[in-house]
Tab-separated table of C-alpha atoms and ligand atoms in Angstrom:
chain	number	residue	atom	x	y	z
V	1	UNK	CA	-1.880	21.139	8.907
V	2	UNK	CA	1.258	20.510	11.530
V	3	UNK	CA	3.185	17.226	10.185
V	4	UNK	CA	5.014	15.504	13.843
V	5	UNK	CA	6.050	12.279	14.984
V	6	UNK	CA	3.482	12.245	17.774
V	7	UNK	CA	0.710	14.616	19.194
V	8	UNK	CA	0.360	14.673	23.130
V	9	UNK	CA	-3.161	15.602	24.374
V	10	UNK	CA	-3.077	17.400	27.678
V	11	UNK	CA	-0.003	19.368	28.795
V	12	UNK	CA	-0.583	18.253	32.231
V	13	UNK	CA	2.063	16.927	34.250
V	14	UNK	CA	2.214	13.251	32.256
V	15	UNK	CA	1.592	15.036	29.194
V	16	UNK	CA	4.741	17.166	29.945
V	17	UNK	CA	6.610	14.364	30.782
V	18	UNK	CA	5.690	12.211	27.668
V	19	UNK	CA	6.934	15.161	25.608
V	20	UNK	CA	10.513	14.656	27.658
V	21	UNK	CA	10.662	10.958	27.096
V	22	UNK	CA	9.755	10.778	23.401
V	23	UNK	CA	12.432	13.799	22.906
V	24	UNK	CA	14.996	11.423	24.388
V	25	UNK	CA	14.167	8.897	21.905
V	26	UNK	CA	14.168	11.446	18.892
V	27	UNK	CA	10.369	11.550	18.575
V	28	UNK	CA	9.033	15.353	18.065
V	29	UNK	CA	5.896	15.744	19.997
V	30	UNK	CA	3.140	18.692	19.840
V	31	UNK	CA	1.077	18.837	22.845
V	32	UNK	CA	-2.374	20.507	23.250
V	33	UNK	CA	-4.207	21.701	26.205
V	34	UNK	CA	-7.516	23.381	26.109
V	35	UNK	CA	-6.215	25.357	29.238
V	36	UNK	CA	-4.500	28.478	29.067
V	37	UNK	CA	-1.700	27.477	31.439
V	38	UNK	CA	0.270	24.123	31.094
V	39	UNK	CA	0.127	22.013	34.368
V	40	UNK	CA	-3.113	20.006	34.646
V	41	UNK	CA	-4.557	19.473	37.812
V	42	UNK	CA	-1.420	20.585	39.501
V	43	UNK	CA	-1.813	24.164	38.432
V	44	UNK	CA	-5.670	24.173	37.828
V	45	UNK	CA	-6.567	22.713	41.005
V	46	UNK	CA	-3.685	22.869	43.445
V	47	UNK	CA	-1.048	25.301	42.356
V	48	UNK	CA	0.094	26.423	46.002
V	49	UNK	CA	-0.428	22.930	47.725
V	50	UNK	CA	2.573	21.081	48.652
V	51	UNK	CA	3.411	17.753	46.990
V	52	UNK	CA	5.459	15.222	49.144
V	53	UNK	CA	5.472	12.008	46.994
V	54	UNK	CA	7.679	12.971	44.077
V	55	UNK	CA	10.617	10.849	43.856
V	56	UNK	CA	13.863	12.919	44.767
V	57	UNK	CA	11.837	16.089	45.311
V	58	UNK	CA	11.009	16.076	49.029
V	59	UNK	CA	8.409	19.124	48.888
V	60	UNK	CA	6.956	21.311	46.048
V	61	UNK	CA	3.680	23.123	45.218
V	62	UNK	CA	1.391	22.195	42.295
V	63	UNK	CA	2.708	25.124	40.140
V	64	UNK	CA	6.543	24.511	40.778
V	65	UNK	CA	5.948	20.968	39.833
V	66	UNK	CA	4.601	21.965	36.527
V	67	UNK	CA	7.462	24.589	36.447
V	68	UNK	CA	10.070	21.833	36.510
V	69	UNK	CA	8.830	19.348	34.232
V	70	UNK	CA	8.515	22.508	31.612
V	71	UNK	CA	12.156	23.436	31.896
V	72	UNK	CA	13.167	19.533	31.915
V	73	UNK	CA	11.373	19.201	28.876
V	74	UNK	CA	12.468	22.720	27.659
V	75	UNK	CA	14.881	20.997	24.841
V	76	UNK	CA	11.979	19.471	22.960
V	77	UNK	CA	9.781	22.557	23.188
V	78	UNK	CA	11.545	25.088	21.352
V	79	UNK	CA	10.857	28.713	21.619
V	80	UNK	CA	10.095	31.325	18.464
V	81	UNK	CA	11.933	34.730	18.823
V	82	UNK	CA	9.073	35.735	20.649
V	83	UNK	CA	9.585	33.163	23.132
V	84	UNK	CA	6.393	31.134	22.443
V	85	UNK	CA	6.951	27.403	22.721
V	86	UNK	CA	6.293	26.621	19.064
V	87	UNK	CA	5.204	22.638	20.078
V	88	UNK	CA	2.756	23.738	22.986
V	89	UNK	CA	-0.318	24.566	21.860
V	90	UNK	CA	-2.655	26.130	24.731
V	91	UNK	CA	-6.253	26.893	24.334
V	92	UNK	CA	-6.902	24.302	21.933
V	93	UNK	CA	-9.156	20.954	22.623
V	94	UNK	CA	-8.635	18.354	20.646
V	95	UNK	CA	-11.946	17.326	19.090
V	96	UNK	CA	-11.356	14.766	16.332
V	97	UNK	CA	-9.143	12.224	15.575
V	98	UNK	CA	-9.097	9.996	12.564
V	99	UNK	CA	-6.262	7.735	10.645
V	100	UNK	CA	-5.970	7.789	6.839
V	101	UNK	CA	-4.969	5.222	4.592
V	102	UNK	CA	-1.320	5.706	5.118
V	103	UNK	CA	-1.983	5.029	8.742
V	104	UNK	CA	-1.239	8.896	9.692
V	105	UNK	CA	-3.264	10.126	12.443
V	106	UNK	CA	-5.157	13.412	11.960
V	107	UNK	CA	-6.122	15.310	14.865
V	108	UNK	CA	-8.292	19.052	14.901
V	109	UNK	CA	-8.738	21.047	17.313
V	110	UNK	CA	-12.455	23.102	18.175
V	111	UNK	CA	-10.200	25.881	17.637
V	112	UNK	CA	-9.512	24.929	14.133
V	113	UNK	CA	-5.466	23.779	14.371
V	114	UNK	CA	-4.762	20.481	12.595
V	115	UNK	CA	-2.140	18.167	13.284
V	116	UNK	CA	-0.682	15.035	11.336
V	117	UNK	CA	1.168	12.381	13.476
V	118	UNK	CA	2.269	9.076	13.624
V	119	UNK	CA	1.634	8.146	16.820
V	120	UNK	CA	-0.881	9.758	19.529
V	121	UNK	CA	-0.616	9.859	23.292
V	122	UNK	CA	-3.588	10.807	25.481
V	123	UNK	CA	-2.646	12.519	28.685
V	124	UNK	CA	-6.041	13.858	29.168
V	125	UNK	CA	-6.377	13.288	32.714
V	126	UNK	CA	-10.257	13.217	33.902
V	127	UNK	CA	-11.158	15.550	30.571
V	128	UNK	CA	-10.382	18.502	29.226
V	129	UNK	CA	-10.758	21.111	32.073
V	130	UNK	CA	-13.459	23.459	31.165
V	131	UNK	CA	-14.982	26.600	33.185
V	132	UNK	CA	-18.015	25.772	35.281
V	133	UNK	CA	-20.882	28.376	33.372
V	134	UNK	CA	-23.953	29.248	34.320
V	135	UNK	CA	-27.134	27.469	32.670
V	136	UNK	CA	-28.798	30.368	31.161
V	137	UNK	CA	-30.206	30.706	27.652
V	138	UNK	CA	-28.176	33.065	25.286
V	139	UNK	CA	-25.329	33.430	27.711
V	140	UNK	CA	-22.679	31.946	25.451
V	141	UNK	CA	-23.784	34.314	22.523
V	142	UNK	CA	-22.940	37.467	24.686
V	143	UNK	CA	-19.240	39.175	24.207
V	144	UNK	CA	-19.249	40.888	27.803
V	145	UNK	CA	-19.327	37.168	29.450
V	146	UNK	CA	-15.818	35.683	30.600
V	147	UNK	CA	-14.547	32.960	32.098
V	148	UNK	CA	-10.894	34.017	32.207
V	149	UNK	CA	-8.859	36.438	33.376
V	150	UNK	CA	-6.971	38.663	31.100
V	151	UNK	CA	-3.016	37.867	30.682
V	152	UNK	CA	-0.887	40.024	32.700
V	153	UNK	CA	-0.134	42.853	30.747
V	154	UNK	CA	-3.244	42.575	28.545
V	155	UNK	CA	-6.209	45.262	28.769
V	156	UNK	CA	-8.894	44.675	30.960
V	157	UNK	CA	-12.384	44.720	28.975
V	158	UNK	CA	-14.079	46.039	32.548
V	159	UNK	CA	-11.452	48.750	33.457
V	160	UNK	CA	-13.512	51.760	34.594
V	161	UNK	CA	-16.862	49.820	34.620
V	162	UNK	CA	-19.090	47.468	36.753
V	163	UNK	CA	-18.131	43.932	36.749
V	164	UNK	CA	-20.413	41.184	38.552
V	165	UNK	CA	-18.164	38.261	39.356
V	166	UNK	CA	-20.431	34.609	40.135
V	167	UNK	CA	-19.014	32.446	42.549
V	168	UNK	CA	-18.316	31.647	45.969
V	169	UNK	CA	-15.099	29.591	45.839
V	170	UNK	CA	-11.668	30.442	46.124
V	171	UNK	CA	-11.483	31.022	42.286
V	172	UNK	CA	-14.342	33.864	42.665
V	173	UNK	CA	-12.951	35.022	45.755
V	174	UNK	CA	-9.743	35.384	44.993
V	175	UNK	CA	-10.805	37.201	41.507
V	176	UNK	CA	-12.662	39.683	43.490
V	177	UNK	CA	-9.377	40.321	45.849
V	178	UNK	CA	-7.231	40.839	42.837
V	179	UNK	CA	-9.679	43.050	40.543
V	180	UNK	CA	-10.075	45.522	43.892
V	181	UNK	CA	-6.093	45.499	43.934
V	182	UNK	CA	-5.183	45.752	40.288
V	183	UNK	CA	-3.987	48.813	38.792
V	184	UNK	CA	-6.386	52.090	38.400
V	185	UNK	CA	-5.925	51.726	34.643
V	186	UNK	CA	-7.318	48.248	34.927
V	187	UNK	CA	-9.520	48.553	38.060
V	188	UNK	CA	-13.174	48.567	37.558
V	189	UNK	CA	-15.024	50.908	39.038
V	190	UNK	CA	-17.831	48.606	40.756
V	191	UNK	CA	-17.547	45.322	41.806
V	192	UNK	CA	-20.029	42.755	42.985
V	193	UNK	CA	-19.911	39.328	43.975
V	194	UNK	CA	-22.497	37.244	43.321
V	195	UNK	CA	-23.330	33.993	44.981
V	196	UNK	CA	-26.546	32.088	46.068
V	197	UNK	CA	-26.051	33.033	49.622
V	198	UNK	CA	-23.917	34.656	52.385
V	199	UNK	CA	-21.589	31.852	52.942
V	200	UNK	CA	-18.727	31.245	51.373
V	201	UNK	CA	-16.519	28.095	50.324
V	202	UNK	CA	-12.939	29.137	50.129
V	203	UNK	CA	-9.963	29.330	52.241
V	204	UNK	CA	-10.464	31.186	55.470
V	205	UNK	CA	-7.754	33.944	54.549
V	206	UNK	CA	-9.351	34.829	51.390
V	207	UNK	CA	-12.799	34.760	53.317
V	208	UNK	CA	-11.638	37.075	55.759
V	209	UNK	CA	-10.087	39.229	52.780
V	210	UNK	CA	-13.368	39.431	50.790
V	211	UNK	CA	-15.401	40.443	53.899
V	212	UNK	CA	-12.926	43.071	54.957
V	213	UNK	CA	-13.340	44.734	51.215
V	214	UNK	CA	-17.277	44.385	51.685
V	215	UNK	CA	-17.200	45.954	54.944
V	216	UNK	CA	-15.050	48.770	53.433
V	217	UNK	CA	-17.619	49.000	50.418
V	218	UNK	CA	-15.029	48.276	47.797
V	219	UNK	CA	-16.833	44.812	47.042
V	220	UNK	CA	-20.830	44.590	47.425
V	221	UNK	CA	-22.357	41.180	47.848
V	222	UNK	CA	-25.608	40.128	46.175
V	223	UNK	CA	-27.160	36.749	46.982
V	224	UNK	CA	-29.894	34.917	44.717
V	225	UNK	CA	-29.966	32.361	42.227
V	226	UNK	CA	-29.374	33.501	38.951
V	227	UNK	CA	-32.548	32.783	36.720
V	228	UNK	CA	-32.317	34.764	33.306
V	229	UNK	CA	-30.318	37.436	31.538
V	230	UNK	CA	-31.255	40.684	30.183
V	231	UNK	CA	-29.597	41.483	27.055
V	232	UNK	CA	-29.132	44.014	24.274
V	233	UNK	CA	-27.389	43.763	21.243
V	234	UNK	CA	-25.214	40.714	22.167
V	235	UNK	CA	-24.388	41.950	25.527
V	236	UNK	CA	-25.643	41.240	29.029
V	237	UNK	CA	-27.080	44.291	30.502
V	238	UNK	CA	-28.719	42.598	33.850
V	239	UNK	CA	-28.604	39.455	35.909
V	240	UNK	CA	-31.876	38.374	37.068
V	241	UNK	CA	-31.988	36.575	40.562
V	242	UNK	CA	-34.395	34.942	42.604
V	243	UNK	CA	-33.451	36.085	46.097
V	244	UNK	CA	-33.608	33.973	48.700
V	245	UNK	CA	-36.892	35.214	50.101
V	246	UNK	CA	-38.042	34.203	46.677
V	247	UNK	CA	-38.635	37.627	45.406
V	248	UNK	CA	-36.718	38.362	41.865
V	249	UNK	CA	-34.036	40.990	41.778
V	250	UNK	CA	-32.299	42.870	38.553
V	251	UNK	CA	-28.711	43.474	38.922
V	252	UNK	CA	-27.381	45.673	36.470
V	253	UNK	CA	-23.905	45.067	35.013
V	254	UNK	CA	-21.136	45.859	32.207
V	255	UNK	CA	-19.332	42.974	32.498
V	256	UNK	CA	-20.140	39.397	34.015
V	257	UNK	CA	-16.980	37.345	34.891
V	258	UNK	CA	-17.865	33.851	36.028
V	259	UNK	CA	-15.707	32.172	38.210
V	260	UNK	CA	-17.074	28.881	39.586
V	261	UNK	CA	-14.067	26.761	38.959
V	262	UNK	CA	-13.428	24.033	36.446
V	263	UNK	CA	-14.962	20.736	35.468
V	264	UNK	CA	-13.391	18.339	33.456
V	265	UNK	CA	-15.565	16.692	30.386
V	266	UNK	CA	-13.904	13.525	28.676
V	267	UNK	CA	-16.164	15.038	25.905
V	268	UNK	CA	-14.968	14.266	22.137
V	269	UNK	CA	-12.426	11.566	23.549
V	270	UNK	CA	-15.548	9.084	24.332
V	271	UNK	CA	-16.122	9.121	20.279
V	272	UNK	CA	-13.029	7.933	18.897
V	273	UNK	CA	-13.599	4.165	19.279
V	274	UNK	CA	-11.416	3.712	22.425
V	275	UNK	CA	-12.279	1.016	24.795
V	276	UNK	CA	-13.416	2.841	28.063
V	277	UNK	CA	-14.304	1.251	31.169
V	278	UNK	CA	-15.620	4.020	33.827
V	279	UNK	CA	-14.821	6.801	31.299
V	280	UNK	CA	-11.153	5.630	31.427
V	281	UNK	CA	-9.198	4.368	28.361
V	282	UNK	CA	-8.327	0.264	28.999
V	283	UNK	CA	-4.689	-0.056	28.290
V	284	UNK	CA	-2.166	-2.863	28.135
V	285	UNK	CA	0.016	-2.159	31.284
V	286	UNK	CA	3.222	-3.182	28.908
V	287	UNK	CA	2.652	-0.503	26.597
V	288	UNK	CA	-0.027	1.577	27.615
V	289	UNK	CA	-1.127	1.304	23.841
V	290	UNK	CA	-5.303	1.607	23.872
V	291	UNK	CA	-7.098	-0.920	21.718
V	292	UNK	CA	-6.722	1.582	18.569
V	293	UNK	CA	-2.738	0.663	17.534
V	294	UNK	CA	-0.764	3.840	17.618
V	295	UNK	CA	-2.920	5.349	20.109
V	296	UNK	CA	-1.454	5.540	24.004
V	297	UNK	CA	-3.153	6.499	27.064
V	298	UNK	CA	-1.031	7.661	29.995
V	299	UNK	CA	-1.751	9.282	33.633
V	300	UNK	CA	-4.899	9.749	35.168
V	301	UNK	CA	-7.054	8.723	32.107
V	302	UNK	CA	-6.157	5.450	31.525
V	303	UNK	CA	-7.131	2.074	33.440
V	304	UNK	CA	-5.421	-0.973	33.866
V	305	UNK	CA	-5.420	-3.761	36.528
V	306	UNK	CA	-3.613	-2.224	39.469
V	307	UNK	CA	-4.050	1.488	38.345
V	308	UNK	CA	-3.237	4.471	40.906
V	309	UNK	CA	-3.956	7.951	40.007
V	310	UNK	CA	-0.652	9.240	41.051
V	311	UNK	CA	1.718	11.607	39.308
V	312	UNK	CA	4.740	8.829	39.818
V	313	UNK	CA	2.476	6.036	38.279
V	314	UNK	CA	1.705	8.319	35.203
V	315	UNK	CA	5.658	9.228	35.343
V	316	UNK	CA	5.980	5.320	34.640
V	317	UNK	CA	3.674	4.927	32.269
V	318	UNK	CA	4.545	7.913	29.847
V	319	UNK	CA	8.027	6.358	30.061
V	320	UNK	CA	7.140	3.064	28.761
V	321	UNK	CA	4.974	4.386	26.336
V	322	UNK	CA	7.254	6.289	24.752
V	323	UNK	CA	9.567	3.336	24.396
V	324	UNK	CA	6.593	1.127	23.011
V	325	UNK	CA	5.908	3.651	20.087
V	326	UNK	CA	9.412	4.295	19.399
V	327	UNK	CA	9.982	0.536	18.462
V	328	UNK	CA	6.710	0.142	16.569
V	329	UNK	CA	7.639	3.344	14.646
V	330	UNK	CA	11.068	2.482	14.027
V	331	UNK	CA	10.788	-1.638	14.001
V	332	UNK	CA	14.433	-1.779	11.843
V	333	UNK	CA	16.033	0.067	14.395
V	334	UNK	CA	17.671	-1.513	17.712
V	335	UNK	CA	16.264	-0.564	20.939
V	336	UNK	CA	19.049	-0.163	23.325
V	337	UNK	CA	18.473	1.200	26.818
V	338	UNK	CA	20.686	4.279	26.863
V	339	UNK	CA	21.250	6.255	30.384
V	340	UNK	CA	21.335	10.122	30.368
V	341	UNK	CA	24.115	10.030	32.517
V	342	UNK	CA	26.182	8.157	29.921
V	343	UNK	CA	24.770	8.212	26.700
V	344	UNK	CA	26.407	11.200	24.327
V	345	UNK	CA	23.396	10.607	21.946
V	346	UNK	CA	20.651	11.491	24.704
V	347	UNK	CA	23.247	14.322	25.918
V	348	UNK	CA	23.377	15.391	22.514
V	349	UNK	CA	19.378	15.542	22.387
V	350	UNK	CA	19.106	17.402	25.703
V	351	UNK	CA	21.724	19.864	24.283
V	352	UNK	CA	24.046	19.064	26.898
V	353	UNK	CA	26.746	17.470	24.679
O	1	FAD	C1	-6.153	18.285	45.157
O	1	FAD	C2	-5.369	16.818	44.335
O	1	FAD	C3	-3.931	16.850	44.880
O	1	FAD	C4	-3.334	15.974	44.649
O	1	FAD	N1	-2.109	15.468	45.227
O	1	FAD	C5	-1.348	14.515	44.655
O	1	FAD	C6	-0.310	14.234	45.341
O	1	FAD	O1	0.317	14.858	46.546
O	1	FAD	N2	0.904	13.103	44.689
O	1	FAD	C7	0.060	12.427	43.429
O	1	FAD	O2	1.138	11.612	43.121
O	1	FAD	N3	-0.727	12.786	42.853
O	1	FAD	C8	-2.053	13.958	43.212
O	1	FAD	N4	-2.928	14.247	42.872
O	1	FAD	C9	-3.220	13.705	41.510
O	1	FAD	C10	-2.550	14.123	40.262
O	1	FAD	O3	-2.636	15.476	40.474
O	1	FAD	C11	-2.925	13.480	39.129
O	1	FAD	O4	-2.436	12.303	39.060
O	1	FAD	C12	-1.944	14.180	37.838
O	1	FAD	O5	-2.710	15.419	37.752
O	1	FAD	C13	-2.562	13.600	36.550
O	1	FAD	O6	-2.068	14.164	35.697
O	1	FAD	P1	-2.291	13.896	34.018
O	1	FAD	O7	-1.587	14.878	33.440
O	1	FAD	O8	-2.503	12.707	33.818
O	1	FAD	O9	-3.729	14.674	33.993
O	1	FAD	P2	-4.219	16.159	34.441
O	1	FAD	O10	-3.492	16.600	35.235
O	1	FAD	O11	-5.777	15.748	34.607
O	1	FAD	O12	-4.149	16.943	33.070
O	1	FAD	C14	-4.702	16.648	31.970
O	1	FAD	C15	-4.716	17.724	31.055
O	1	FAD	O13	-5.439	17.759	29.641
O	1	FAD	C16	-6.478	18.157	29.148
O	1	FAD	N5	-6.974	17.737	28.099
O	1	FAD	C17	-7.993	16.883	28.281
O	1	FAD	N6	-8.780	16.564	27.210
O	1	FAD	C18	-8.515	17.448	26.685
O	1	FAD	C19	-8.518	17.614	25.184
O	1	FAD	N7	-9.682	17.059	24.460
O	1	FAD	N8	-7.898	18.479	24.664
O	1	FAD	C20	-7.013	19.310	25.164
O	1	FAD	N9	-6.834	19.315	26.246
O	1	FAD	C21	-7.397	18.284	27.123
O	1	FAD	C22	-6.510	19.053	30.578
O	1	FAD	O14	-7.343	20.398	30.228
O	1	FAD	C23	-5.741	18.841	31.382
O	1	FAD	O15	-5.013	20.248	31.572
O	1	FAD	C24	-3.691	15.214	43.447
O	1	FAD	C25	-4.932	15.287	42.928
O	1	FAD	C26	-5.691	16.704	43.395
O	1	FAD	C27	-6.928	16.981	42.631
């Protein structure tokens, strides 16, 4: 059980800024995200696209913004000897929220991590980003089905074997390009791209790169609709497809890599007793507190009159929510507004004294 002042659900841009604002006010926060990387939509949906409307930053990509926010929050996300942030919990989906008799919140993740906190900040965007999968019975139990690429430096499970990559969008095509260009020790012996038809929904450069690989025989395309699996000993041995001519096709494989993008799921949040309006958490626009005292909602996940789903609005909400929580958690302490430029206390908290 990790004991802390606050848990922030979601390490998207607003969740990261929430950690920063809480840190300035002297509140320790742990931030949890189901994705393997922080940055939310900025990294998962538009890492290389430019953003032009963040105040003071004329232009930066989604990934650059996430890195800037991480750098800014770094004083409040300390690292251990291995360089891992001890307060940033990735690959963890918050599943349960309850409150004990002392008023502390207990949060647990699907993966088994548990937190006790005095305040909760839901910065969950449109929900937890989970990979879109294939709707085939038995798929989830197979050990050679993957939705993510291994981290750099980690062994590739498909090295020297036949990998089938499912999908026809940017994610699938960039995966195919990356696999073909991987080092000899990590590269698959055979790559098949599996998509329902010979037309992709990807950036023109990616489309061209994959067609070049197909022309050179480095990648094979297998069209058809996935229909069933052949399995043996907990592994998929072949994907069964329905061809465009209505004929069944069997595609033998060693590993199945499903790269069909991410889809947000509000999931368990919907069962926590929060007042929701069209799948968004209703909040006060003064404090960003929900109907559950001590539970705040910021960023794309919330709604209130005049709400705009913009980064700037999420940053404003995180600031006011932090101040409201600080006042609620320390009712007897004076709540002076301090400036980072002039306050020795804030400079000390930022490690810049
Ligand atoms: C293509 C595109 C372009 C955009 N361009 C701009 C722009 O130019 N300017 C602008 O201001 N805005 C832009 N936006 C909108 C902006 O990206 C969003 O407003 C912003 O990402 C919202 O941030 P957030 O932190 O609230 O949510 P998100 O970025 O959605 O992050 C939420 C995070 O919470 C995680 N999460 C959710 N539930 C759980 C759970 N139960 N457990 C663990 N983790 C969970 C998710 O995995 C996700 O990582 C754009 C959006 C898109 C899609």
